[in-house]
Tab-separated table of C-alpha atoms in Angstrom:
chain	number	residue	atom	x	y	z
A	6	UNK	CA	23.528	-110.291	-162.065
A	7	UNK	CA	21.346	-108.800	-164.825
A	8	UNK	CA	24.397	-107.545	-166.738
A	9	UNK	CA	26.074	-110.947	-166.533
A	10	UNK	CA	22.948	-112.588	-167.943
A	11	UNK	CA	22.878	-110.135	-170.843
A	12	UNK	CA	26.507	-110.845	-171.731
A	13	UNK	CA	26.012	-114.587	-171.320
A	14	UNK	CA	23.137	-114.576	-173.794
A	15	UNK	CA	20.236	-114.984	-171.328
A	16	UNK	CA	18.250	-112.115	-172.817
A	17	UNK	CA	14.992	-114.160	-173.218
A	18	UNK	CA	15.081	-115.005	-169.515
A	19	UNK	CA	15.415	-111.347	-168.586
A	20	UNK	CA	12.627	-110.304	-170.940
A	21	UNK	CA	10.357	-112.965	-169.453
A	22	UNK	CA	11.042	-111.619	-165.955
A	23	UNK	CA	9.918	-108.214	-167.215
A	24	UNK	CA	6.804	-109.513	-168.974
A	25	UNK	CA	5.694	-111.493	-165.901
A	26	UNK	CA	5.027	-108.179	-164.167
A	27	UNK	CA	2.237	-107.579	-166.707
A	28	UNK	CA	0.535	-110.895	-165.974
A	29	UNK	CA	-2.921	-109.395	-165.367
A	30	UNK	CA	-2.474	-106.350	-167.574
A	31	UNK	CA	-3.940	-107.708	-170.790
A	32	UNK	CA	-3.646	-104.543	-172.861
A	33	UNK	CA	0.088	-104.325	-172.114
A	34	UNK	CA	0.572	-108.016	-172.888
A	35	UNK	CA	-1.169	-107.547	-176.239
A	36	UNK	CA	1.254	-104.712	-176.956
A	37	UNK	CA	4.177	-106.996	-176.083
A	38	UNK	CA	2.954	-109.501	-178.663
A	39	UNK	CA	3.409	-106.889	-181.391
A	40	UNK	CA	7.037	-105.983	-180.590
A	41	UNK	CA	8.821	-108.921	-182.224
A	42	UNK	CA	8.818	-112.725	-182.345
A	43	UNK	CA	10.706	-113.161	-179.077
A	44	UNK	CA	8.376	-110.909	-177.090
A	45	UNK	CA	5.388	-112.542	-178.767
A	46	UNK	CA	6.594	-116.040	-177.844
A	47	UNK	CA	7.036	-114.987	-174.208
A	48	UNK	CA	3.791	-112.992	-173.860
A	49	UNK	CA	1.356	-115.422	-175.499
A	50	UNK	CA	1.506	-118.055	-172.689
A	51	UNK	CA	0.655	-115.382	-170.088
A	52	UNK	CA	-2.260	-114.128	-172.176
A	53	UNK	CA	-3.686	-117.633	-172.398
A	54	UNK	CA	-3.195	-118.739	-168.783
A	55	UNK	CA	-6.705	-117.713	-167.814
A	56	UNK	CA	-8.686	-116.413	-170.807
A	57	UNK	CA	-12.033	-117.220	-169.148
A	58	UNK	CA	-11.339	-114.928	-166.194
A	59	UNK	CA	-12.980	-111.796	-167.570
A	60	UNK	CA	-16.497	-111.758	-168.965
A	61	UNK	CA	-17.017	-109.885	-172.213
A	62	UNK	CA	-19.394	-110.381	-175.096
A	63	UNK	CA	-16.369	-111.070	-177.287
A	64	UNK	CA	-15.512	-114.698	-176.609
A	65	UNK	CA	-13.959	-115.405	-180.002
A	66	UNK	CA	-10.946	-116.981	-178.338
A	67	UNK	CA	-13.178	-120.086	-178.103
A	68	UNK	CA	-12.771	-120.613	-181.850
A	69	UNK	CA	-8.998	-120.371	-181.492
A	70	UNK	CA	-9.183	-123.247	-179.027
A	71	UNK	CA	-11.337	-125.254	-181.429
A	72	UNK	CA	-8.707	-124.894	-184.154
A	73	UNK	CA	-6.343	-126.816	-181.860
A	74	UNK	CA	-8.656	-129.810	-181.443
A	75	UNK	CA	-7.684	-133.206	-182.754
A	76	UNK	CA	-9.209	-134.349	-186.041
A	77	UNK	CA	-11.799	-136.641	-184.432
A	78	UNK	CA	-13.287	-133.843	-182.338
A	79	UNK	CA	-13.257	-131.466	-185.294
A	80	UNK	CA	-15.129	-134.017	-187.380
A	81	UNK	CA	-17.839	-134.361	-184.719
A	82	UNK	CA	-18.241	-130.584	-184.503
A	83	UNK	CA	-18.308	-130.137	-188.288
A	84	UNK	CA	-21.101	-132.719	-188.543
A	85	UNK	CA	-23.490	-130.218	-186.948
A	86	UNK	CA	-22.764	-127.760	-189.795
A	87	UNK	CA	-23.047	-124.814	-187.421
A	88	UNK	CA	-19.437	-123.653	-187.245
A	89	UNK	CA	-17.457	-122.932	-190.387
A	90	UNK	CA	-14.987	-125.635	-191.282
A	91	UNK	CA	-12.215	-125.814	-188.686
A	92	UNK	CA	-8.631	-125.495	-189.910
A	93	UNK	CA	-6.050	-128.265	-189.432
A	94	UNK	CA	-4.077	-127.877	-186.200
A	95	UNK	CA	-0.800	-127.350	-188.053
A	96	UNK	CA	-2.151	-124.040	-189.380
A	97	UNK	CA	-2.350	-122.574	-185.856
A	98	UNK	CA	0.706	-120.608	-184.689
A	99	UNK	CA	0.635	-121.737	-181.047
A	100	UNK	CA	-0.684	-124.682	-179.095
A	101	UNK	CA	-2.987	-122.426	-177.092
A	102	UNK	CA	-4.685	-125.084	-174.911
A	103	UNK	CA	-1.320	-126.045	-173.400
A	104	UNK	CA	-0.981	-122.632	-171.740
A	105	UNK	CA	-4.051	-122.723	-169.502
A	106	UNK	CA	-3.378	-122.705	-165.741
A	107	UNK	CA	-6.753	-121.631	-164.286
A	108	UNK	CA	-9.908	-123.591	-165.017
A	109	UNK	CA	-13.385	-122.505	-163.908
A	110	UNK	CA	-16.091	-124.783	-165.289
A	111	UNK	CA	-18.891	-122.262	-164.847
A	112	UNK	CA	-16.962	-119.574	-166.739
A	113	UNK	CA	-16.195	-122.001	-169.557
A	114	UNK	CA	-19.893	-122.845	-169.919
A	115	UNK	CA	-20.937	-119.175	-169.875
A	116	UNK	CA	-18.186	-118.145	-172.318
A	117	UNK	CA	-19.248	-120.815	-174.800
A	118	UNK	CA	-22.903	-119.748	-174.452
A	119	UNK	CA	-21.970	-116.143	-175.224
A	120	UNK	CA	-19.711	-117.095	-178.093
A	121	UNK	CA	-22.420	-119.191	-179.763
A	122	UNK	CA	-25.064	-116.532	-179.205
A	123	UNK	CA	-22.873	-113.776	-180.668
A	124	UNK	CA	-21.571	-115.646	-183.697
A	125	UNK	CA	-24.165	-118.221	-184.653
A	126	UNK	CA	-27.706	-116.938	-184.899
A	127	UNK	CA	-29.118	-120.347	-185.775
A	128	UNK	CA	-30.381	-122.289	-182.805
A	129	UNK	CA	-27.870	-124.640	-181.246
A	130	UNK	CA	-29.011	-127.770	-179.472
A	131	UNK	CA	-28.013	-128.584	-175.884
A	132	UNK	CA	-26.109	-131.579	-177.265
A	133	UNK	CA	-23.984	-129.328	-179.464
A	134	UNK	CA	-23.202	-127.012	-176.547
A	135	UNK	CA	-22.178	-129.977	-174.438
A	136	UNK	CA	-19.958	-131.228	-177.279
A	137	UNK	CA	-18.140	-127.877	-177.444
A	138	UNK	CA	-17.597	-127.868	-173.674
A	139	UNK	CA	-16.356	-131.440	-173.610
A	140	UNK	CA	-14.115	-130.848	-176.625
A	141	UNK	CA	-12.345	-127.976	-174.898
A	142	UNK	CA	-11.842	-130.011	-171.722
A	143	UNK	CA	-10.489	-132.958	-173.731
A	144	UNK	CA	-8.098	-130.637	-175.513
A	145	UNK	CA	-6.737	-129.371	-172.183
A	146	UNK	CA	-6.325	-132.938	-170.940
A	147	UNK	CA	-4.604	-134.145	-174.114
A	148	UNK	CA	-2.086	-131.327	-173.823
A	149	UNK	CA	-1.184	-132.421	-170.278
A	150	UNK	CA	-1.560	-128.897	-168.966
A	151	UNK	CA	-0.145	-127.948	-165.592
A	152	UNK	CA	-3.247	-126.644	-163.818
A	153	UNK	CA	-2.680	-124.304	-160.907
A	154	UNK	CA	-6.309	-123.546	-159.975
A	155	UNK	CA	-9.518	-125.543	-160.482
A	156	UNK	CA	-12.936	-124.062	-159.693
A	157	UNK	CA	-16.425	-125.559	-159.621
A	158	UNK	CA	-19.182	-122.962	-159.350
A	159	UNK	CA	-22.824	-124.037	-159.458
A	160	UNK	CA	-24.845	-120.904	-158.756
A	161	UNK	CA	-28.026	-122.032	-160.521
A	162	UNK	CA	-29.299	-125.483	-161.165
A	163	UNK	CA	-31.559	-127.193	-163.717
A	164	UNK	CA	-31.560	-130.364	-165.797
A	165	UNK	CA	-29.240	-128.845	-168.411
A	166	UNK	CA	-26.747	-127.773	-165.743
A	167	UNK	CA	-26.929	-131.243	-164.247
A	168	UNK	CA	-26.122	-132.897	-167.553
A	169	UNK	CA	-23.342	-130.570	-168.652
A	170	UNK	CA	-21.541	-130.566	-165.285
A	171	UNK	CA	-21.895	-134.323	-165.068
A	172	UNK	CA	-20.379	-134.802	-168.544
A	173	UNK	CA	-17.504	-132.404	-167.908
A	174	UNK	CA	-16.578	-133.870	-164.519
A	175	UNK	CA	-16.737	-137.422	-165.869
A	176	UNK	CA	-14.260	-136.498	-168.614
A	177	UNK	CA	-11.955	-134.830	-166.099
A	178	UNK	CA	-12.022	-137.793	-163.713
A	179	UNK	CA	-11.056	-140.199	-166.494
A	180	UNK	CA	-7.544	-138.753	-166.325
A	181	UNK	CA	-6.569	-138.206	-162.696
A	182	UNK	CA	-3.278	-136.580	-163.710
A	183	UNK	CA	-5.188	-133.589	-165.041
A	184	UNK	CA	-6.170	-132.258	-161.602
A	185	UNK	CA	-4.204	-134.201	-158.998
A	186	UNK	CA	-1.475	-131.586	-158.661
A	187	UNK	CA	-3.477	-128.363	-158.421
A	188	UNK	CA	-2.666	-125.855	-155.683
A	189	UNK	CA	-5.991	-123.993	-155.424
A	190	UNK	CA	-9.413	-125.641	-155.309
A	191	UNK	CA	-12.678	-123.704	-155.210
A	192	UNK	CA	-16.187	-125.055	-154.587
A	193	UNK	CA	-19.107	-122.607	-154.795
A	194	UNK	CA	-22.214	-124.763	-154.833
A	195	UNK	CA	-25.436	-122.898	-154.161
A	196	UNK	CA	-27.935	-125.755	-154.188
A	197	UNK	CA	-28.151	-129.495	-153.715
A	198	UNK	CA	-27.181	-131.523	-156.740
A	199	UNK	CA	-26.302	-134.965	-157.993
A	200	UNK	CA	-22.584	-134.296	-158.367
A	201	UNK	CA	-21.496	-135.154	-154.829
A	202	UNK	CA	-19.692	-138.317	-155.903
A	203	UNK	CA	-17.730	-136.481	-158.598
A	204	UNK	CA	-16.751	-133.708	-156.195
A	205	UNK	CA	-15.706	-136.254	-153.594
A	206	UNK	CA	-13.455	-137.985	-156.141
A	207	UNK	CA	-11.882	-134.667	-157.119
A	208	UNK	CA	-11.088	-133.844	-153.497
A	209	UNK	CA	-9.689	-137.271	-152.670
A	210	UNK	CA	-7.420	-137.162	-155.744
A	211	UNK	CA	-5.515	-134.135	-154.455
A	212	UNK	CA	-1.933	-134.585	-153.275
A	213	UNK	CA	-0.502	-131.056	-153.088
A	214	UNK	CA	-3.495	-128.837	-152.415
A	215	UNK	CA	-2.481	-125.541	-150.790
A	216	UNK	CA	-5.674	-123.494	-150.827
A	217	UNK	CA	-9.389	-124.303	-150.823
A	218	UNK	CA	-12.435	-122.044	-151.038
A	219	UNK	CA	-15.765	-123.372	-149.792
A	220	UNK	CA	-18.657	-121.185	-150.879
A	221	UNK	CA	-22.373	-120.940	-150.139
A	222	UNK	CA	-24.507	-123.276	-148.083
A	223	UNK	CA	-23.192	-126.753	-148.796
A	224	UNK	CA	-21.004	-126.973	-145.715
A	225	UNK	CA	-22.429	-130.402	-144.910
A	226	UNK	CA	-20.916	-131.589	-148.198
A	227	UNK	CA	-17.628	-129.789	-147.564
A	228	UNK	CA	-17.497	-131.154	-144.020
A	229	UNK	CA	-17.744	-134.734	-145.257
A	230	UNK	CA	-15.006	-134.089	-147.826
A	231	UNK	CA	-12.546	-132.650	-145.301
A	232	UNK	CA	-13.212	-135.442	-142.802
A	233	UNK	CA	-12.974	-138.205	-145.386
A	234	UNK	CA	-10.243	-140.817	-144.919
A	235	UNK	CA	-9.346	-140.248	-148.579
A	236	UNK	CA	-8.505	-136.578	-147.950
A	237	UNK	CA	-4.736	-136.462	-148.491
A	238	UNK	CA	-3.898	-132.806	-147.891
A	239	UNK	CA	-3.576	-132.554	-144.119
A	240	UNK	CA	0.120	-131.771	-144.538
A	241	UNK	CA	-0.173	-129.429	-147.548
A	242	UNK	CA	-3.350	-127.363	-147.083
A	243	UNK	CA	-2.384	-123.973	-145.654
A	244	UNK	CA	-5.371	-121.759	-146.536
A	245	UNK	CA	-9.147	-122.197	-146.130
A	246	UNK	CA	-11.676	-119.595	-147.262
A	247	UNK	CA	-15.327	-119.801	-146.128
A	248	UNK	CA	-17.480	-117.639	-148.404
A	249	UNK	CA	-21.182	-117.003	-147.626
A	250	UNK	CA	-21.368	-120.190	-145.581
A	251	UNK	CA	-24.036	-120.897	-142.947
A	252	UNK	CA	-22.380	-122.647	-139.997
A	253	UNK	CA	-25.684	-123.542	-138.342
A	254	UNK	CA	-25.812	-127.200	-137.345
A	255	UNK	CA	-22.162	-127.860	-138.227
A	256	UNK	CA	-20.509	-129.505	-135.223
A	257	UNK	CA	-17.311	-131.115	-136.501
A	258	UNK	CA	-15.151	-128.026	-136.981
A	259	UNK	CA	-12.745	-128.927	-134.177
A	260	UNK	CA	-12.106	-132.318	-135.756
A	261	UNK	CA	-11.559	-130.707	-139.172
A	262	UNK	CA	-9.090	-128.073	-138.003
A	263	UNK	CA	-7.191	-130.343	-135.629
A	264	UNK	CA	-6.228	-132.649	-138.510
A	265	UNK	CA	-4.818	-129.806	-140.662
A	266	UNK	CA	-1.165	-129.695	-139.679
A	267	UNK	CA	0.160	-126.758	-141.723
A	268	UNK	CA	-2.840	-124.419	-141.792
A	269	UNK	CA	-1.544	-120.838	-141.943
A	270	UNK	CA	-4.634	-118.766	-142.692
A	271	UNK	CA	-8.421	-118.952	-142.381
A	272	UNK	CA	-10.709	-116.420	-144.044
A	273	UNK	CA	-14.354	-115.874	-143.008
A	274	UNK	CA	-16.174	-113.815	-145.639
A	275	UNK	CA	-19.807	-112.828	-145.044
A	276	UNK	CA	-20.749	-116.060	-143.300
A	277	UNK	CA	-23.693	-116.472	-140.918
A	278	UNK	CA	-24.418	-118.412	-137.715
A	279	UNK	CA	-20.950	-117.474	-136.521
A	280	UNK	CA	-21.895	-118.135	-132.906
A	281	UNK	CA	-21.844	-121.864	-133.695
A	282	UNK	CA	-18.503	-121.464	-135.452
A	283	UNK	CA	-16.886	-119.507	-132.610
A	284	UNK	CA	-18.098	-121.844	-129.871
A	285	UNK	CA	-16.138	-124.640	-131.524
A	286	UNK	CA	-13.069	-122.652	-132.563
A	287	UNK	CA	-12.306	-121.390	-129.053
A	288	UNK	CA	-11.943	-125.025	-127.983
A	289	UNK	CA	-9.140	-125.772	-130.450
A	290	UNK	CA	-5.883	-126.872	-128.844
A	291	UNK	CA	-3.738	-125.392	-131.642
A	292	UNK	CA	-3.473	-121.771	-132.811
A	293	UNK	CA	-6.275	-120.613	-135.093
A	294	UNK	CA	-4.815	-118.168	-137.609
A	295	UNK	CA	-7.859	-116.138	-138.605
A	296	UNK	CA	-6.562	-113.702	-141.234
A	297	UNK	CA	-9.846	-112.309	-142.616
A	298	UNK	CA	-13.188	-111.529	-140.972
A	299	UNK	CA	-15.903	-109.897	-143.075
A	300	UNK	CA	-19.266	-109.392	-141.359
A	301	UNK	CA	-22.653	-108.206	-142.542
A	302	UNK	CA	-26.054	-107.672	-140.976
A	303	UNK	CA	-26.768	-111.388	-140.535
A	304	UNK	CA	-23.519	-112.096	-138.754
A	305	UNK	CA	-25.419	-113.584	-135.756
A	306	UNK	CA	-22.793	-113.453	-133.028
A	307	UNK	CA	-24.864	-113.432	-129.869
A	308	UNK	CA	-23.832	-112.720	-127.237
A	309	UNK	CA	-20.941	-110.397	-128.081
A	310	UNK	CA	-18.958	-112.253	-125.431
A	311	UNK	CA	-18.316	-114.948	-128.038
A	312	UNK	CA	-16.634	-112.450	-130.331
A	313	UNK	CA	-14.488	-111.341	-127.414
A	314	UNK	CA	-13.338	-114.937	-126.911
A	315	UNK	CA	-12.597	-115.324	-130.619
A	316	UNK	CA	-10.492	-112.161	-130.750
A	317	UNK	CA	-8.666	-113.094	-127.566
A	318	UNK	CA	-7.680	-116.345	-129.256
A	319	UNK	CA	-6.757	-115.099	-132.723
A	320	UNK	CA	-6.951	-111.287	-132.826
A	321	UNK	CA	-3.192	-110.966	-133.357
A	322	UNK	CA	-3.493	-112.917	-136.618
A	323	UNK	CA	-6.305	-110.794	-138.085
A	324	UNK	CA	-5.184	-108.735	-141.118
A	325	UNK	CA	-8.382	-108.089	-143.096
A	326	UNK	CA	-11.561	-106.729	-141.498
A	327	UNK	CA	-14.784	-105.823	-143.268
A	328	UNK	CA	-18.216	-104.794	-142.038
A	329	UNK	CA	-21.328	-104.246	-144.150
A	330	UNK	CA	-24.644	-103.459	-142.492
A	331	UNK	CA	-27.556	-101.073	-142.632
A	332	UNK	CA	-27.824	-101.085	-138.852
A	333	UNK	CA	-26.266	-102.864	-135.915
A	334	UNK	CA	-26.431	-101.669	-132.308
A	335	UNK	CA	-23.279	-103.668	-131.540
A	336	UNK	CA	-20.967	-102.089	-134.129
A	337	UNK	CA	-19.429	-99.775	-131.561
A	338	UNK	CA	-18.629	-102.720	-129.274
A	339	UNK	CA	-17.222	-104.642	-132.224
A	340	UNK	CA	-14.877	-101.793	-133.137
A	341	UNK	CA	-13.803	-101.391	-129.523
A	342	UNK	CA	-12.901	-105.091	-129.351
A	343	UNK	CA	-11.013	-104.886	-132.645
A	344	UNK	CA	-9.130	-101.833	-131.359
A	345	UNK	CA	-8.132	-103.693	-128.212
A	346	UNK	CA	-7.142	-107.078	-129.634
A	347	UNK	CA	-6.241	-106.578	-133.311
A	348	UNK	CA	-3.175	-104.452	-134.018
A	349	UNK	CA	-2.121	-106.020	-137.319
A	350	UNK	CA	-5.030	-104.967	-139.539
A	351	UNK	CA	-3.860	-104.208	-143.091
A	352	UNK	CA	-7.240	-103.972	-144.816
A	353	UNK	CA	-10.215	-102.179	-143.222
A	354	UNK	CA	-13.565	-101.871	-145.035
A	355	UNK	CA	-16.504	-100.358	-143.145
A	356	UNK	CA	-19.842	-99.823	-144.911
A	357	UNK	CA	-22.992	-98.402	-143.370
A	358	UNK	CA	-21.207	-96.650	-140.498
A	359	UNK	CA	-23.351	-94.165	-138.583
A	360	UNK	CA	-21.887	-90.746	-137.872
A	361	UNK	CA	-21.957	-91.109	-134.081
A	362	UNK	CA	-19.651	-94.160	-134.312
A	363	UNK	CA	-17.007	-92.319	-136.330
A	364	UNK	CA	-14.909	-91.395	-133.243
A	365	UNK	CA	-14.600	-95.112	-132.471
A	366	UNK	CA	-13.522	-95.694	-136.077
A	367	UNK	CA	-10.827	-93.039	-135.683
A	368	UNK	CA	-9.583	-94.750	-132.514
A	369	UNK	CA	-9.306	-98.004	-134.449
A	370	UNK	CA	-7.432	-96.353	-137.336
A	371	UNK	CA	-5.029	-94.738	-134.892
A	372	UNK	CA	-4.375	-98.106	-133.272
A	373	UNK	CA	-3.649	-99.959	-136.530
A	374	UNK	CA	-2.141	-97.182	-138.682
A	375	UNK	CA	1.319	-98.732	-138.533
A	376	UNK	CA	0.156	-101.698	-140.666
A	377	UNK	CA	-2.914	-100.289	-142.435
A	378	UNK	CA	-2.571	-99.966	-146.220
A	379	UNK	CA	-6.172	-100.332	-147.494
A	380	UNK	CA	-9.029	-98.261	-146.060
A	381	UNK	CA	-12.605	-97.913	-147.288
A	382	UNK	CA	-15.319	-96.101	-145.296
A	383	UNK	CA	-18.974	-95.609	-146.205
A	384	UNK	CA	-20.820	-93.160	-143.922
A	385	UNK	CA	-24.482	-93.933	-143.325
A	386	UNK	CA	-26.746	-90.909	-143.113
A	387	UNK	CA	-24.322	-88.931	-145.256
A	388	UNK	CA	-26.988	-86.260	-145.816
A	389	UNK	CA	-26.724	-85.403	-142.142
A	390	UNK	CA	-25.760	-82.126	-140.549
A	391	UNK	CA	-23.122	-80.151	-142.458
A	392	UNK	CA	-21.007	-79.605	-139.339
A	393	UNK	CA	-20.988	-83.341	-138.616
A	394	UNK	CA	-19.676	-84.129	-142.091
A	395	UNK	CA	-17.089	-81.381	-141.855
A	396	UNK	CA	-15.898	-82.721	-138.511
A	397	UNK	CA	-15.593	-86.212	-139.982
A	398	UNK	CA	-13.428	-84.942	-142.837
A	399	UNK	CA	-11.211	-82.906	-140.527
A	400	UNK	CA	-10.531	-85.731	-138.095
A	401	UNK	CA	-10.184	-88.428	-140.740
A	402	UNK	CA	-7.425	-86.480	-142.451
A	403	UNK	CA	-5.514	-86.293	-139.179
A	404	UNK	CA	-6.050	-89.967	-138.312
A	405	UNK	CA	-4.727	-91.474	-141.543
A	406	UNK	CA	-1.342	-93.214	-141.715
A	407	UNK	CA	1.436	-91.682	-143.783
A	408	UNK	CA	1.021	-94.145	-146.649
A	409	UNK	CA	-1.928	-96.083	-148.077
A	410	UNK	CA	-2.239	-98.318	-151.112
A	411	UNK	CA	-5.949	-97.506	-151.341
A	412	UNK	CA	-8.299	-94.985	-149.748
A	413	UNK	CA	-12.025	-95.042	-150.530
A	414	UNK	CA	-14.479	-92.512	-149.070
A	415	UNK	CA	-18.239	-92.694	-149.578
A	416	UNK	CA	-19.834	-89.561	-148.128
A	417	UNK	CA	-21.990	-86.718	-149.469
A	418	UNK	CA	-19.932	-83.519	-149.348
A	419	UNK	CA	-19.548	-80.507	-151.553
A	420	UNK	CA	-16.368	-80.381	-153.582
A	421	UNK	CA	-15.099	-77.224	-151.893
A	422	UNK	CA	-15.626	-78.777	-148.446
A	423	UNK	CA	-13.465	-81.684	-149.491
A	424	UNK	CA	-10.526	-79.294	-149.402
A	425	UNK	CA	-10.685	-79.565	-145.612
A	426	UNK	CA	-9.907	-83.253	-145.840
A	427	UNK	CA	-7.083	-82.728	-148.331
A	428	UNK	CA	-5.418	-80.097	-146.149
A	429	UNK	CA	-5.573	-82.300	-143.072
A	430	UNK	CA	-4.262	-85.338	-144.951
A	431	UNK	CA	-1.417	-83.630	-146.823
A	432	UNK	CA	1.087	-85.896	-145.052
A	433	UNK	CA	-0.676	-89.022	-146.336
A	434	UNK	CA	0.311	-90.591	-149.651
A	435	UNK	CA	-2.461	-92.690	-151.253
A	436	UNK	CA	-1.544	-94.744	-154.294
A	437	UNK	CA	-5.227	-94.895	-155.254
A	438	UNK	CA	-7.882	-92.468	-153.987
A	439	UNK	CA	-11.586	-93.103	-154.677
A	440	UNK	CA	-14.209	-90.528	-153.710
A	441	UNK	CA	-17.882	-91.320	-154.217
A	442	UNK	CA	-21.147	-89.447	-153.552
A	443	UNK	CA	-19.717	-85.935	-153.849
A	444	UNK	CA	-22.586	-83.441	-153.983
C-alpha cells in the first residue's frame, strides 16, 4: 500500500502519517519544520494544535497570534501603545489561529500574563489584559477552528477572574458553532462563582460530546447540568471523569447514569465521600463500567462492605488502580478485594505502602500480571530493617510480569543491594525504569 502511494504521487500523505507520530514531541516537530517546505507545511499545524499546553516563561507565541488578528483588533491593541506596532496579517507565513484544537481558558489567561510580564516591563491595566484575551478568542472564532477539546479551569477566584472569564465566555457563546461540536469537555471549578449560566449554556449546546471531566467540589452544579432537559449527549457521552469531587449529599447519581445510554468508562480520581457514591451505584440496573479508581487517605468508604459490593458489580471493568495514603488500617483488605475481583488491572500505583503489607501486594501483582503494564510502588518506612528491604527486592523481582511499559520503585536501598532486584527480574523487560530514594 505504501509503495503504491509513493508511485501514485501521494508522498505528502505518507509524510504526514509519519509526522503524526511526533504529535507531542515538540523538539522533533521543530526539527521537521527545518527539513524543507513540505515537511514544514505538514508539521506546523501539529505544533500549533495546543501551544498553551506546556507552561514556560517563554510565551512569545502569543505575539505570533496577535499578528494574525484582523485590522480592527490590531488598532485597538495599538492604541494602548504597549506592544510594538503589529504587522499586517499578509506578512505572516501561516494562519496560526486556524490550527488550534485544544482550548483551555485558564492556560490562555496565564500564558498572556507571563508573556506581558516577560516582554513589557511597563504596567499593563486589567482592561488591556482582557483585550488581549478576548482578541485571541475572537481570532479563533473568526477562523472557524475545529475544536476537539474545551476546558474551563477556575482554581482561584477574585473580581478580576470573574470579569475576564465572564468576558471570554460571553464572546464564545455569541457563536455557538465554535464549541458545539467538541468531543472533550472539562470543568474544574474550585469555588462558587457567577458563571453558572454561561457554563449551563455551554453544556446544553453540545451535540457530539464524547468525554467530560468534572473536577473539584462543584458537583451540585455538574449534577444540574447532566440532569438538565437541554443536555443533548445521552447518546454520545461515553466517558466521565470525576476528579477530586466530594460526593457527600449528592443523591441523583442513579438518575444521571441511567440516562447515559452509551457510557463506556467511568474514572474516579481521588474523590471523597465514596460511601455515598457506592450506595447509589450498586442500585443501577445497567452495567457500571468503572475503569479507574484512585484512592487517598480521605477515601471514606465505611464500612469496607460497600467496597466489596462495588467491586462485585464492576471489578471486571477496573483497569487503573491507585492508592495514596500515609496510613490506612484497611489497605490490606482493599488489596485482598482487588486481588479477588479485579483481574484486568493494567495500571497499578501504590504509594505509602507499609512493609508488612508487601506480601499482599505481591499476591495482587501475581494475579494481574497478565495485563499489568504500568507499576509504581512507594514503600513507607523505607529506612526499615535491611533484611526487610532485601526481601522486598528479592520477591518483587520474581513477581513481576515479563514485560512492563513502566516500572517505578521508591525505596531506600544501597546501589549494590539493588543488584539483587536486577538479578531476580532479569526476565522482565521494562520500557521505562525509574528508581528513586537510592541511598
